[in-house]
Amino acid sequence: MEKEGNRRLRVVLVPGPFQGHLNPMLQLGSILHSNGFSITVVHTQYNSPNPSSHPDFSFLALPDSSSIFTGESFIPFALQLNVNCKAPFQECLAQVMRQQGLDDGIACVIYDEIMYFSEAAAKDLKLPSIVLRTGCAALSLAGHAIFQLKAEGHIPFPESRSKDPILDLYPLRFKDLPIMEKLENFMQLLSKVANIRTSSAIIYNTIDCLENSSMAKIQQQCQVPIFPIGPMHRIASATSSSLLEEDTSCLAWLDKQSFNTVIYVSLGSSAFMDVKELVEMAWGLVNSQQPFLWVVRPGLVPGAEWNDILPQSFKENIGKRGYIVKWAPQKEVLAHDAVGGFLSHCGWNSTLESICEGVPMICRPCYGDQGVNARYVSHIWRVGLEYENKFERGEIERAIRRLMVDDEGKKMRKRGKDLKERVELCTREGGSSNNSLIELIKMIMSF
Ligand code: UDX
């Protein structure tokens, strides 16, 4: 993007170091790059993105070696990461500013909401900043409500209230709130993430036709403009930012399956199962009699070797009906004609990717924001069924048959196709996401 004369503007991006956070930020980078901006990605060494997948971007690593996420206690990790990264990030920004000539000024810093140290560092250097919220708009409303519910003494809530609806937050119940780990730690992180301080705007990877009323409520609550420019994976050029190698052999297997018959199963990048749950899932899939493609990520069952965790009798039973990979090219999988359903943890990226392909879901949230997403999928957009039970083979078999065979699933598939079309309209010229993107670019240019 040229501002005056031949000046090309640079945007510095600070992604969160997890798959579900890297993907939307790097997609945003591609969108801005294709609109003429230069992109610098400042990232942690932990879960660092692969520069060769984005040859047009510059990458700078922060010296954060003391912050390695062990898979437990996400919140202390995130809090510590923010303490550790602020000074090195500021140094990094100053270095970029010193190196750039007059032809390449930093227009602004765009940071993932969990990397909130970026805002303070940018402010100290008098650079504007914008926050990217990688979850849905309803999640922000739920976060806002948590402060009030806590002040009114409703949180922590007893188990007996877990299914009680929350006033003004339909369709959410207490158990759907994204509360994680120890309440005090959670509240500490939430207050940092929810507060945008001096940032100039908020970007959401969401779509007006999905979250129109949530966006309107958020806009009432906050003083800065909000830009719903999703689904970013659809607007960005199709590069992968997978941290694990994608096993594309499953696409050839899908080619051999009939239209809309395959149930795709993945719990995303960071949910865990125990061995018993995995075994129940395996038999539920086999007993459903549907073809299935299952992502069994290394580390999905903590401490277990990948090859050992699936029972031998299961491996012998699946024959040609099932295919298992460590990591799938998920967007291509969901776009494949053979895939007729998605058993998902309802991470926000997976939810958007499924909606964009019109694939109905079995929603089995595991933690965090996934409960909110699952409720919206099943109760607002009505393109998925809620799976609230433990992983148990009979329940899994029944849920798969409800989605893939029964009339209930057929109706969801029909609604899914309609929703997909509405989402597509939003990204076209004159559509809401396209208009928001134009406004966002104008704002960055005006800094
Ligand atoms: C979690 C949260 O649940 C999510 O809502 C939050 O915004 C980020 O952290 P995660 O478990 O990573 O996310 O799930 P999700 O948001 O769905 O992101 C996973 C990404 O990995 C998706 O873009 C998906 O396409 C990709 N993926 C997943 C693959 O490419 N291959 C796979 O086999 C599985």
Tab-separated table of N, CA, C and O in Angstrom, residues 70-183:
chain	number	residue	atom	x	y	z
A	70	THR	N	3.541	-26.392	28.266
A	70	THR	CA	3.694	-27.839	28.466
A	70	THR	C	2.394	-28.585	28.212
A	70	THR	O	2.334	-29.792	28.366
A	71	GLY	N	1.344	-27.878	27.848
A	71	GLY	CA	0.068	-28.548	27.619
A	71	GLY	C	-0.843	-28.452	28.834
A	71	GLY	O	-2.017	-28.757	28.756
A	72	GLU	N	-0.292	-28.043	29.982
A	72	GLU	CA	-1.124	-27.835	31.168
A	72	GLU	C	-1.139	-26.340	31.453
A	72	GLU	O	-0.306	-25.603	30.997
A	73	SER	N	-2.069	-25.897	32.254
A	73	SER	CA	-2.095	-24.536	32.772
A	73	SER	C	-1.811	-23.468	31.721
A	73	SER	O	-0.765	-22.817	31.732
A	74	PHE	N	-2.748	-23.322	30.821
A	74	PHE	CA	-2.593	-22.340	29.752
A	74	PHE	C	-2.500	-20.914	30.309
A	74	PHE	O	-1.715	-20.089	29.835
A	75	ILE	N	-3.299	-20.624	31.352
A	75	ILE	CA	-3.399	-19.223	31.789
A	75	ILE	C	-2.089	-18.706	32.401
A	75	ILE	O	-1.609	-17.640	31.989
A	76	PRO	N	-1.464	-19.439	33.339
A	76	PRO	CA	-0.163	-18.938	33.811
A	76	PRO	C	0.836	-18.770	32.668
A	76	PRO	O	1.613	-17.824	32.645
A	77	PHE	N	0.770	-19.675	31.693
A	77	PHE	CA	1.666	-19.557	30.534
A	77	PHE	C	1.417	-18.241	29.801
A	77	PHE	O	2.352	-17.495	29.496
A	78	ALA	N	0.123	-17.954	29.531
A	78	ALA	CA	-0.210	-16.742	28.763
A	78	ALA	C	0.188	-15.484	29.549
A	78	ALA	O	0.726	-14.527	28.974
A	79	LEU	N	-0.054	-15.496	30.860
A	79	LEU	CA	0.294	-14.319	31.678
A	79	LEU	C	1.810	-14.100	31.661
A	79	LEU	O	2.289	-12.979	31.486
A	80	GLN	N	2.556	-15.185	31.811
A	80	GLN	CA	4.020	-15.081	31.844
A	80	GLN	C	4.567	-14.642	30.474
A	80	GLN	O	5.485	-13.827	30.404
A	81	LEU	N	3.970	-15.181	29.428
A	81	LEU	CA	4.404	-14.827	28.070
A	81	LEU	C	4.313	-13.315	27.867
A	81	LEU	O	5.207	-12.683	27.294
A	82	ASN	N	3.237	-12.731	28.365
A	82	ASN	CA	3.045	-11.290	28.212
A	82	ASN	C	4.067	-10.494	29.008
A	82	ASN	O	4.488	-9.419	28.584
A	83	VAL	N	4.466	-11.046	30.169
A	83	VAL	CA	5.505	-10.366	30.954
A	83	VAL	C	6.842	-10.474	30.210
A	83	VAL	O	7.565	-9.499	30.029
A	84	ASN	N	7.133	-11.691	29.735
A	84	ASN	CA	8.444	-11.933	29.104
A	84	ASN	C	8.633	-11.178	27.795
A	84	ASN	O	9.743	-10.815	27.448
A	85	CYS	N	7.557	-11.002	27.063
A	85	CYS	CA	7.718	-10.549	25.669
A	85	CYS	C	7.724	-9.039	25.476
A	85	CYS	O	8.170	-8.559	24.433
A	86	LYS	N	7.231	-8.278	26.461
A	86	LYS	CA	7.043	-6.851	26.187
A	86	LYS	C	8.364	-6.144	25.814
A	86	LYS	O	8.451	-5.492	24.767
A	87	ALA	N	9.393	-6.296	26.661
A	87	ALA	CA	10.643	-5.559	26.399
A	87	ALA	C	11.295	-6.029	25.097
A	87	ALA	O	11.657	-5.191	24.248
A	88	PRO	N	11.429	-7.360	24.869
A	88	PRO	CA	12.028	-7.779	23.592
A	88	PRO	C	11.211	-7.318	22.378
A	88	PRO	O	11.774	-6.968	21.342
A	89	PHE	N	9.891	-7.278	22.535
A	89	PHE	CA	9.072	-6.850	21.386
A	89	PHE	C	9.316	-5.373	21.085
A	89	PHE	O	9.434	-4.959	19.929
A	90	GLN	N	9.425	-4.599	22.160
A	90	GLN	CA	9.669	-3.170	21.970
A	90	GLN	C	11.015	-2.959	21.256
A	90	GLN	O	11.124	-2.142	20.339
A	91	GLU	N	11.990	-3.743	21.661
A	91	GLU	CA	13.311	-3.659	21.034
A	91	GLU	C	13.217	-4.047	19.553
A	91	GLU	O	13.791	-3.420	18.670
A	92	CYS	N	12.433	-5.079	19.316
A	92	CYS	CA	12.216	-5.582	17.959
A	92	CYS	C	11.571	-4.501	17.066
A	92	CYS	O	12.005	-4.264	15.933
A	93	LEU	N	10.557	-3.854	17.609
A	93	LEU	CA	9.866	-2.790	16.863
A	93	LEU	C	10.825	-1.638	16.574
A	93	LEU	O	10.867	-1.111	15.451
A	94	ALA	N	11.602	-1.277	17.603
A	94	ALA	CA	12.548	-0.163	17.431
A	94	ALA	C	13.549	-0.506	16.333
A	94	ALA	O	13.895	0.339	15.501
A	95	GLN	N	13.963	-1.784	16.315
A	95	GLN	CA	14.917	-2.239	15.296
A	95	GLN	C	14.305	-2.129	13.889
A	95	GLN	O	14.938	-1.631	12.963
A	96	VAL	N	13.055	-2.558	13.756
A	96	VAL	CA	12.385	-2.460	12.445
A	96	VAL	C	12.294	-0.993	12.033
A	96	VAL	O	12.543	-0.635	10.874
A	97	MET	N	11.991	-0.132	13.015
A	97	MET	CA	11.853	1.298	12.689
A	97	MET	C	13.192	1.883	12.252
A	97	MET	O	13.257	2.707	11.353
A	98	ARG	N	14.293	1.430	12.917
A	98	ARG	CA	15.615	1.955	12.561
A	98	ARG	C	16.021	1.484	11.164
A	98	ARG	O	16.575	2.226	10.370
A	99	GLN	N	15.680	0.198	10.877
A	99	GLN	CA	16.143	-0.392	9.618
A	99	GLN	C	15.407	0.142	8.405
A	99	GLN	O	15.952	0.236	7.324
A	100	GLN	N	14.153	0.450	8.592
A	100	GLN	CA	13.382	0.809	7.410
A	100	GLN	C	13.791	2.183	6.906
A	100	GLN	O	14.086	3.074	7.682
A	101	GLY	N	13.791	2.298	5.611
A	101	GLY	CA	14.080	3.598	5.024
A	101	GLY	C	12.809	4.429	5.016
A	101	GLY	O	11.783	4.028	5.569
A	102	LEU	N	12.896	5.545	4.378
A	102	LEU	CA	11.722	6.410	4.303
A	102	LEU	C	10.600	5.792	3.477
A	102	LEU	O	9.463	6.204	3.517
A	103	ASP	N	10.988	4.742	2.691
A	103	ASP	CA	9.997	4.165	1.784
A	103	ASP	C	9.153	3.083	2.445
A	103	ASP	O	8.374	2.426	1.803
A	104	ASP	N	9.311	2.842	3.710
A	104	ASP	CA	8.602	1.707	4.295
A	104	ASP	C	8.321	1.946	5.785
A	104	ASP	O	8.975	1.401	6.657
A	105	GLY	N	7.334	2.772	6.066
A	105	GLY	CA	7.043	3.104	7.462
A	105	GLY	C	6.086	2.103	8.089
A	105	GLY	O	5.287	1.483	7.398
A	106	ILE	N	6.173	1.939	9.429
A	106	ILE	CA	5.215	1.050	10.100
A	106	ILE	C	3.897	1.817	10.268
A	106	ILE	O	3.857	2.862	10.922
A	107	ALA	N	2.842	1.271	9.666
A	107	ALA	CA	1.530	1.932	9.796
A	107	ALA	C	0.925	1.598	11.155
A	107	ALA	O	0.371	2.471	11.824
A	108	CYS	N	1.000	0.346	11.539
A	108	CYS	CA	0.431	-0.037	12.837
A	108	CYS	C	0.850	-1.449	13.210
A	108	CYS	O	1.414	-2.187	12.399
A	109	VAL	N	0.551	-1.789	14.462
A	109	VAL	CA	0.777	-3.147	14.985
A	109	VAL	C	-0.600	-3.785	15.140
A	109	VAL	O	-1.510	-3.177	15.708
A	110	ILE	N	-0.753	-4.992	14.609
A	110	ILE	CA	-2.004	-5.739	14.837
A	110	ILE	C	-1.644	-6.970	15.662
A	110	ILE	O	-0.790	-7.769	15.253
A	111	TYR	N	-2.256	-7.089	16.823
A	111	TYR	CA	-1.859	-8.164	17.743
A	111	TYR	C	-3.050	-9.042	18.115
A	111	TYR	O	-4.181	-8.576	18.199
A	112	ASP	N	-2.752	-10.315	18.327
A	112	ASP	CA	-3.746	-11.249	18.851
A	112	ASP	C	-4.113	-10.810	20.265
A	112	ASP	O	-3.235	-10.414	21.044
A	113	GLU	N	-5.374	-10.924	20.596
A	113	GLU	CA	-5.822	-10.438	21.912
A	113	GLU	C	-5.043	-11.058	23.071
A	113	GLU	O	-4.888	-10.419	24.114
A	114	ILE	N	-4.545	-12.297	22.896
A	114	ILE	CA	-3.799	-12.881	24.033
A	114	ILE	C	-2.362	-12.352	24.101
A	114	ILE	O	-1.660	-12.606	25.072
A	115	MET	N	-1.927	-11.584	23.081
A	115	MET	CA	-0.579	-11.004	23.079
A	115	MET	C	-0.704	-9.511	23.407
A	115	MET	O	-0.183	-8.650	22.702
A	116	TYR	N	-1.358	-9.220	24.523
A	116	TYR	CA	-1.723	-7.831	24.820
A	116	TYR	C	-0.523	-6.964	25.193
A	116	TYR	O	-0.610	-5.752	25.202
A	117	PHE	N	0.638	-7.577	25.462
A	117	PHE	CA	1.852	-6.782	25.721
A	117	PHE	C	2.156	-5.884	24.521
A	117	PHE	O	2.782	-4.837	24.655
A	118	SER	N	1.717	-6.303	23.339
A	118	SER	CA	2.039	-5.574	22.097
A	118	SER	C	1.481	-4.156	22.130
A	118	SER	O	2.083	-3.228	21.584
A	119	GLU	N	0.312	-4.024	22.738
A	119	GLU	CA	-0.337	-2.706	22.768
A	119	GLU	C	0.529	-1.710	23.542
A	119	GLU	O	0.782	-0.589	23.079
A	120	ALA	N	1.032	-2.133	24.702
A	120	ALA	CA	1.842	-1.226	25.530
A	120	ALA	C	3.145	-0.883	24.819
A	120	ALA	O	3.585	0.280	24.818
A	121	ALA	N	3.746	-1.896	24.181
A	121	ALA	CA	5.020	-1.653	23.489
A	121	ALA	C	4.799	-0.684	22.327
A	121	ALA	O	5.591	0.248	22.124
A	122	ALA	N	3.717	-0.874	21.570
A	122	ALA	CA	3.433	0.016	20.436
A	122	ALA	C	3.191	1.441	20.933
A	122	ALA	O	3.703	2.411	20.373
A	123	LYS	N	2.430	1.527	22.012
A	123	LYS	CA	2.112	2.853	22.554
A	123	LYS	C	3.392	3.598	22.952
A	123	LYS	O	3.553	4.791	22.651
A	124	ASP	N	4.311	2.894	23.624
A	124	ASP	CA	5.563	3.534	24.044
A	124	ASP	C	6.333	4.102	22.852
A	124	ASP	O	7.046	5.084	22.975
A	125	LEU	N	6.168	3.439	21.691
A	125	LEU	CA	6.877	3.919	20.497
A	125	LEU	C	5.989	4.798	19.617
A	125	LEU	O	6.306	5.055	18.459
A	126	LYS	N	4.850	5.180	20.180
A	126	LYS	CA	3.896	6.063	19.485
A	126	LYS	C	3.390	5.457	18.164
A	126	LYS	O	3.167	6.151	17.175
A	127	LEU	N	3.227	4.123	18.190
A	127	LEU	CA	2.659	3.453	17.011
A	127	LEU	C	1.213	3.079	17.305
A	127	LEU	O	0.903	2.603	18.411
A	128	PRO	N	0.308	3.250	16.347
A	128	PRO	CA	-1.069	2.812	16.576
A	128	PRO	C	-1.138	1.284	16.646
A	128	PRO	O	-0.291	0.597	16.070
A	129	SER	N	-2.146	0.774	17.336
A	129	SER	CA	-2.322	-0.683	17.386
A	129	SER	C	-3.788	-1.043	17.211
A	129	SER	O	-4.689	-0.245	17.505
A	130	ILE	N	-3.987	-2.260	16.714
A	130	ILE	CA	-5.336	-2.816	16.505
A	130	ILE	C	-5.320	-4.228	17.073
A	130	ILE	O	-4.329	-4.949	16.911
A	131	VAL	N	-6.405	-4.610	17.724
A	131	VAL	CA	-6.451	-5.965	18.287
A	131	VAL	C	-7.238	-6.888	17.369
A	131	VAL	O	-8.257	-6.484	16.793
A	132	LEU	N	-6.725	-8.113	17.209
A	132	LEU	CA	-7.468	-9.140	16.469
A	132	LEU	C	-8.063	-10.113	17.473
A	132	LEU	O	-7.326	-10.731	18.249
A	133	ARG	N	-9.387	-10.226	17.474
A	133	ARG	CA	-10.029	-11.236	18.308
A	133	ARG	C	-10.242	-12.466	17.438
A	133	ARG	O	-10.927	-12.398	16.414
A	134	THR	N	-9.634	-13.578	17.845
A	134	THR	CA	-9.686	-14.780	16.995
A	134	THR	C	-10.929	-15.621	17.267
A	134	THR	O	-11.200	-16.570	16.545
A	135	GLY	N	-11.687	-15.278	18.308
A	135	GLY	CA	-12.930	-16.000	18.599
A	135	GLY	C	-14.122	-15.263	18.004
A	135	GLY	O	-13.968	-14.228	17.331
A	136	CYS	N	-15.306	-15.779	18.275
A	136	CYS	CA	-16.502	-15.146	17.705
A	136	CYS	C	-16.925	-13.948	18.568
A	136	CYS	O	-16.427	-13.754	19.690
A	137	ALA	N	-17.869	-13.159	18.023
A	137	ALA	CA	-18.333	-11.985	18.752
A	137	ALA	C	-19.102	-12.391	20.011
A	137	ALA	O	-18.994	-11.736	21.060
A	138	ALA	N	-19.852	-13.484	19.920
A	138	ALA	CA	-20.619	-13.937	21.090
A	138	ALA	C	-19.698	-14.266	22.258
A	138	ALA	O	-20.072	-14.126	23.428
A	139	LEU	N	-18.484	-14.689	21.940
A	139	LEU	CA	-17.516	-14.986	23.005
A	139	LEU	C	-17.165	-13.715	23.769
A	139	LEU	O	-17.056	-13.728	25.004
A	140	SER	N	-16.999	-12.613	23.048
A	140	SER	CA	-16.692	-11.349	23.730
A	140	SER	C	-17.841	-10.945	24.633
A	140	SER	O	-17.626	-10.443	25.747
A	141	LEU	N	-19.072	-11.156	24.169
A	141	LEU	CA	-20.228	-10.816	25.012
A	141	LEU	C	-20.245	-11.689	26.264
A	141	LEU	O	-20.532	-11.212	27.373
A	142	ALA	N	-19.920	-12.967	26.066
A	142	ALA	CA	-19.883	-13.877	27.228
A	142	ALA	C	-18.808	-13.416	28.209
A	142	ALA	O	-19.022	-13.401	29.427
A	143	GLY	N	-17.656	-12.998	27.682
A	143	GLY	CA	-16.564	-12.517	28.543
A	143	GLY	C	-17.012	-11.300	29.335
A	143	GLY	O	-16.776	-11.202	30.550
A	144	HIS	N	-17.700	-10.401	28.669
A	144	HIS	CA	-18.195	-9.189	29.320
A	144	HIS	C	-19.177	-9.560	30.444
A	144	HIS	O	-19.115	-9.015	31.555
A	145	ALA	N	-20.055	-10.528	30.131
A	145	ALA	CA	-21.073	-10.933	31.114
A	145	ALA	C	-20.442	-11.591	32.339
A	145	ALA	O	-20.980	-11.488	33.457
A	146	ILE	N	-19.306	-12.246	32.151
A	146	ILE	CA	-18.675	-12.947	33.280
A	146	ILE	C	-18.325	-11.967	34.404
A	146	ILE	O	-18.512	-12.269	35.588
A	147	PHE	N	-17.849	-10.772	34.029
A	147	PHE	CA	-17.502	-9.781	35.072
A	147	PHE	C	-18.740	-9.447	35.911
A	147	PHE	O	-18.683	-9.392	37.146
A	148	GLN	N	-19.851	-9.225	35.188
A	148	GLN	CA	-21.082	-8.849	35.891
A	148	GLN	C	-21.604	-10.010	36.746
A	148	GLN	O	-21.981	-9.826	37.902
A	149	LEU	N	-21.594	-11.210	36.168
A	149	LEU	CA	-22.105	-12.380	36.901
A	149	LEU	C	-21.265	-12.629	38.157
A	149	LEU	O	-21.785	-13.007	39.204
A	150	LYS	N	-19.988	-12.386	38.037
A	150	LYS	CA	-19.119	-12.583	39.209
A	150	LYS	C	-19.429	-11.521	40.268
A	150	LYS	O	-19.566	-11.830	41.462
A	151	ALA	N	-19.583	-10.277	39.813
A	151	ALA	CA	-19.882	-9.195	40.760
A	151	ALA	C	-21.214	-9.456	41.479
A	151	ALA	O	-21.382	-9.099	42.646
A	152	GLU	N	-22.145	-10.094	40.768
A	152	GLU	CA	-23.459	-10.378	41.378
A	152	GLU	C	-23.459	-11.677	42.177
A	152	GLU	O	-24.507	-12.107	42.678
A	153	GLY	N	-22.316	-12.350	42.246
A	153	GLY	CA	-22.209	-13.571	43.070
A	153	GLY	C	-22.706	-14.835	42.388
A	153	GLY	O	-22.867	-15.872	43.037
A	154	HIS	N	-22.920	-14.794	41.059
A	154	HIS	CA	-23.390	-16.002	40.350
A	154	HIS	C	-22.235	-16.917	39.932
A	154	HIS	O	-22.463	-18.038	39.498
A	155	ILE	N	-21.034	-16.393	39.999
A	155	ILE	CA	-19.852	-17.169	39.605
A	155	ILE	C	-18.869	-17.151	40.771
A	155	ILE	O	-18.613	-16.072	41.313
A	156	PRO	N	-18.307	-18.297	41.192
A	156	PRO	CA	-18.487	-19.632	40.612
A	156	PRO	C	-19.900	-20.166	40.847
A	156	PRO	O	-20.519	-19.838	41.864
A	157	PHE	N	-20.387	-20.983	39.918
A	157	PHE	CA	-21.751	-21.496	40.021
A	157	PHE	C	-21.718	-22.976	40.429
A	157	PHE	O	-20.780	-23.697	40.065
A	158	PRO	N	-22.742	-23.410	41.190
A	158	PRO	CA	-22.770	-24.827	41.568
A	158	PRO	C	-23.180	-25.696	40.380
A	158	PRO	O	-23.833	-25.204	39.452
A	159	GLU	N	-22.809	-26.954	40.416
A	159	GLU	CA	-23.133	-27.899	39.340
A	159	GLU	C	-24.640	-27.891	39.030
A	159	GLU	O	-25.048	-27.984	37.872
A	160	SER	N	-25.447	-27.709	40.106
A	160	SER	CA	-26.909	-27.750	39.918
A	160	SER	C	-27.393	-26.611	39.001
A	160	SER	O	-28.481	-26.657	38.461
A	161	ARG	N	-26.578	-25.556	38.833
A	161	ARG	CA	-26.996	-24.436	37.974
A	161	ARG	C	-26.368	-24.486	36.582
A	161	ARG	O	-26.571	-23.581	35.770
A	162	SER	N	-25.590	-25.540	36.316
A	162	SER	CA	-24.788	-25.504	35.086
A	162	SER	C	-25.645	-25.390	33.825
A	162	SER	O	-25.217	-24.819	32.832
A	163	LYS	N	-26.875	-25.925	33.881
A	163	LYS	CA	-27.707	-25.850	32.664
A	163	LYS	C	-28.716	-24.705	32.724
A	163	LYS	O	-29.585	-24.581	31.857
A	164	ASP	N	-28.612	-23.867	33.735
A	164	ASP	CA	-29.516	-22.705	33.821
A	164	ASP	C	-29.168	-21.702	32.720
A	164	ASP	O	-27.986	-21.408	32.489
A	165	PRO	N	-30.203	-21.154	32.058
A	165	PRO	CA	-29.903	-20.126	31.047
A	165	PRO	C	-29.390	-18.848	31.715
A	165	PRO	O	-29.743	-18.570	32.863
A	166	ILE	N	-28.591	-18.092	30.987
A	166	ILE	CA	-28.102	-16.809	31.521
A	166	ILE	C	-28.954	-15.708	30.901
A	166	ILE	O	-29.091	-15.625	29.676
A	167	LEU	N	-29.470	-14.874	31.767
A	167	LEU	CA	-30.345	-13.783	31.322
A	167	LEU	C	-29.631	-12.931	30.267
A	167	LEU	O	-28.458	-12.587	30.434
A	168	ASP	N	-30.322	-12.615	29.200
A	168	ASP	CA	-29.787	-11.763	28.119
A	168	ASP	C	-28.629	-12.378	27.333
A	168	ASP	O	-27.946	-11.663	26.601
A	169	LEU	N	-28.394	-13.655	27.548
A	169	LEU	CA	-27.258	-14.245	26.830
A	169	LEU	C	-27.686	-15.507	26.065
A	169	LEU	O	-26.872	-16.403	25.843
A	170	TYR	N	-28.955	-15.584	25.689
A	170	TYR	CA	-29.436	-16.751	24.961
A	170	TYR	C	-28.539	-17.002	23.757
A	170	TYR	O	-28.171	-16.044	23.079
A	171	PRO	N	-28.156	-18.217	23.455
A	171	PRO	CA	-28.583	-19.505	24.019
A	171	PRO	C	-27.624	-20.040	25.088
A	171	PRO	O	-27.619	-21.245	25.349
A	172	LEU	N	-26.839	-19.169	25.690
A	172	LEU	CA	-25.798	-19.671	26.592
A	172	LEU	C	-26.341	-20.013	27.977
A	172	LEU	O	-27.218	-19.331	28.506
A	173	ARG	N	-25.771	-21.080	28.542
A	173	ARG	CA	-26.052	-21.488	29.923
A	173	ARG	C	-24.757	-21.323	30.705
A	173	ARG	O	-23.687	-21.144	30.106
A	174	PHE	N	-24.848	-21.457	32.007
A	174	PHE	CA	-23.640	-21.263	32.811
A	174	PHE	C	-22.499	-22.167	32.341
A	174	PHE	O	-21.359	-21.754	32.228
A	175	LYS	N	-22.838	-23.440	32.025
A	175	LYS	CA	-21.770	-24.375	31.662
A	175	LYS	C	-21.113	-24.025	30.326
A	175	LYS	O	-20.037	-24.538	30.004
A	176	ASP	N	-21.744	-23.141	29.531
A	176	ASP	CA	-21.153	-22.778	28.236
A	176	ASP	C	-20.153	-21.627	28.348
A	176	ASP	O	-19.467	-21.306	27.372
A	177	LEU	N	-20.112	-20.993	29.502
A	177	LEU	CA	-19.192	-19.857	29.662
A	177	LEU	C	-17.745	-20.338	29.510
A	177	LEU	O	-17.408	-21.440	29.939
A	178	PRO	N	-16.896	-19.487	28.912
A	178	PRO	CA	-15.544	-19.953	28.579
A	178	PRO	C	-14.566	-19.926	29.759
A	178	PRO	O	-13.386	-19.614	29.582
A	179	ILE	N	-15.054	-20.227	30.964
A	179	ILE	CA	-14.174	-20.145	32.140
A	179	ILE	C	-13.202	-21.328	32.151
A	179	ILE	O	-13.619	-22.471	31.992
A	180	MET	N	-11.925	-21.019	32.308
A	180	MET	CA	-10.911	-22.077	32.299
A	180	MET	C	-10.063	-21.993	33.558
A	180	MET	O	-9.803	-20.915	34.063
A	181	GLU	N	-9.611	-23.152	34.000
A	181	GLU	CA	-8.635	-23.256	35.091
A	181	GLU	C	-9.101	-22.524	36.348
A	181	GLU	O	-10.294	-22.395	36.586
A	182	LYS	N	-8.154	-22.020	37.157
A	182	LYS	CA	-8.532	-21.384	38.426
A	182	LYS	C	-9.215	-20.041	38.147
A	182	LYS	O	-8.698	-19.237	37.373
A	183	LEU	N	-10.358	-19.807	38.832
A	183	LEU	CA	-11.161	-18.620	38.530
A	183	LEU	C	-10.349	-17.325	38.641
A	183	LEU	O	-10.434	-16.461	37.764
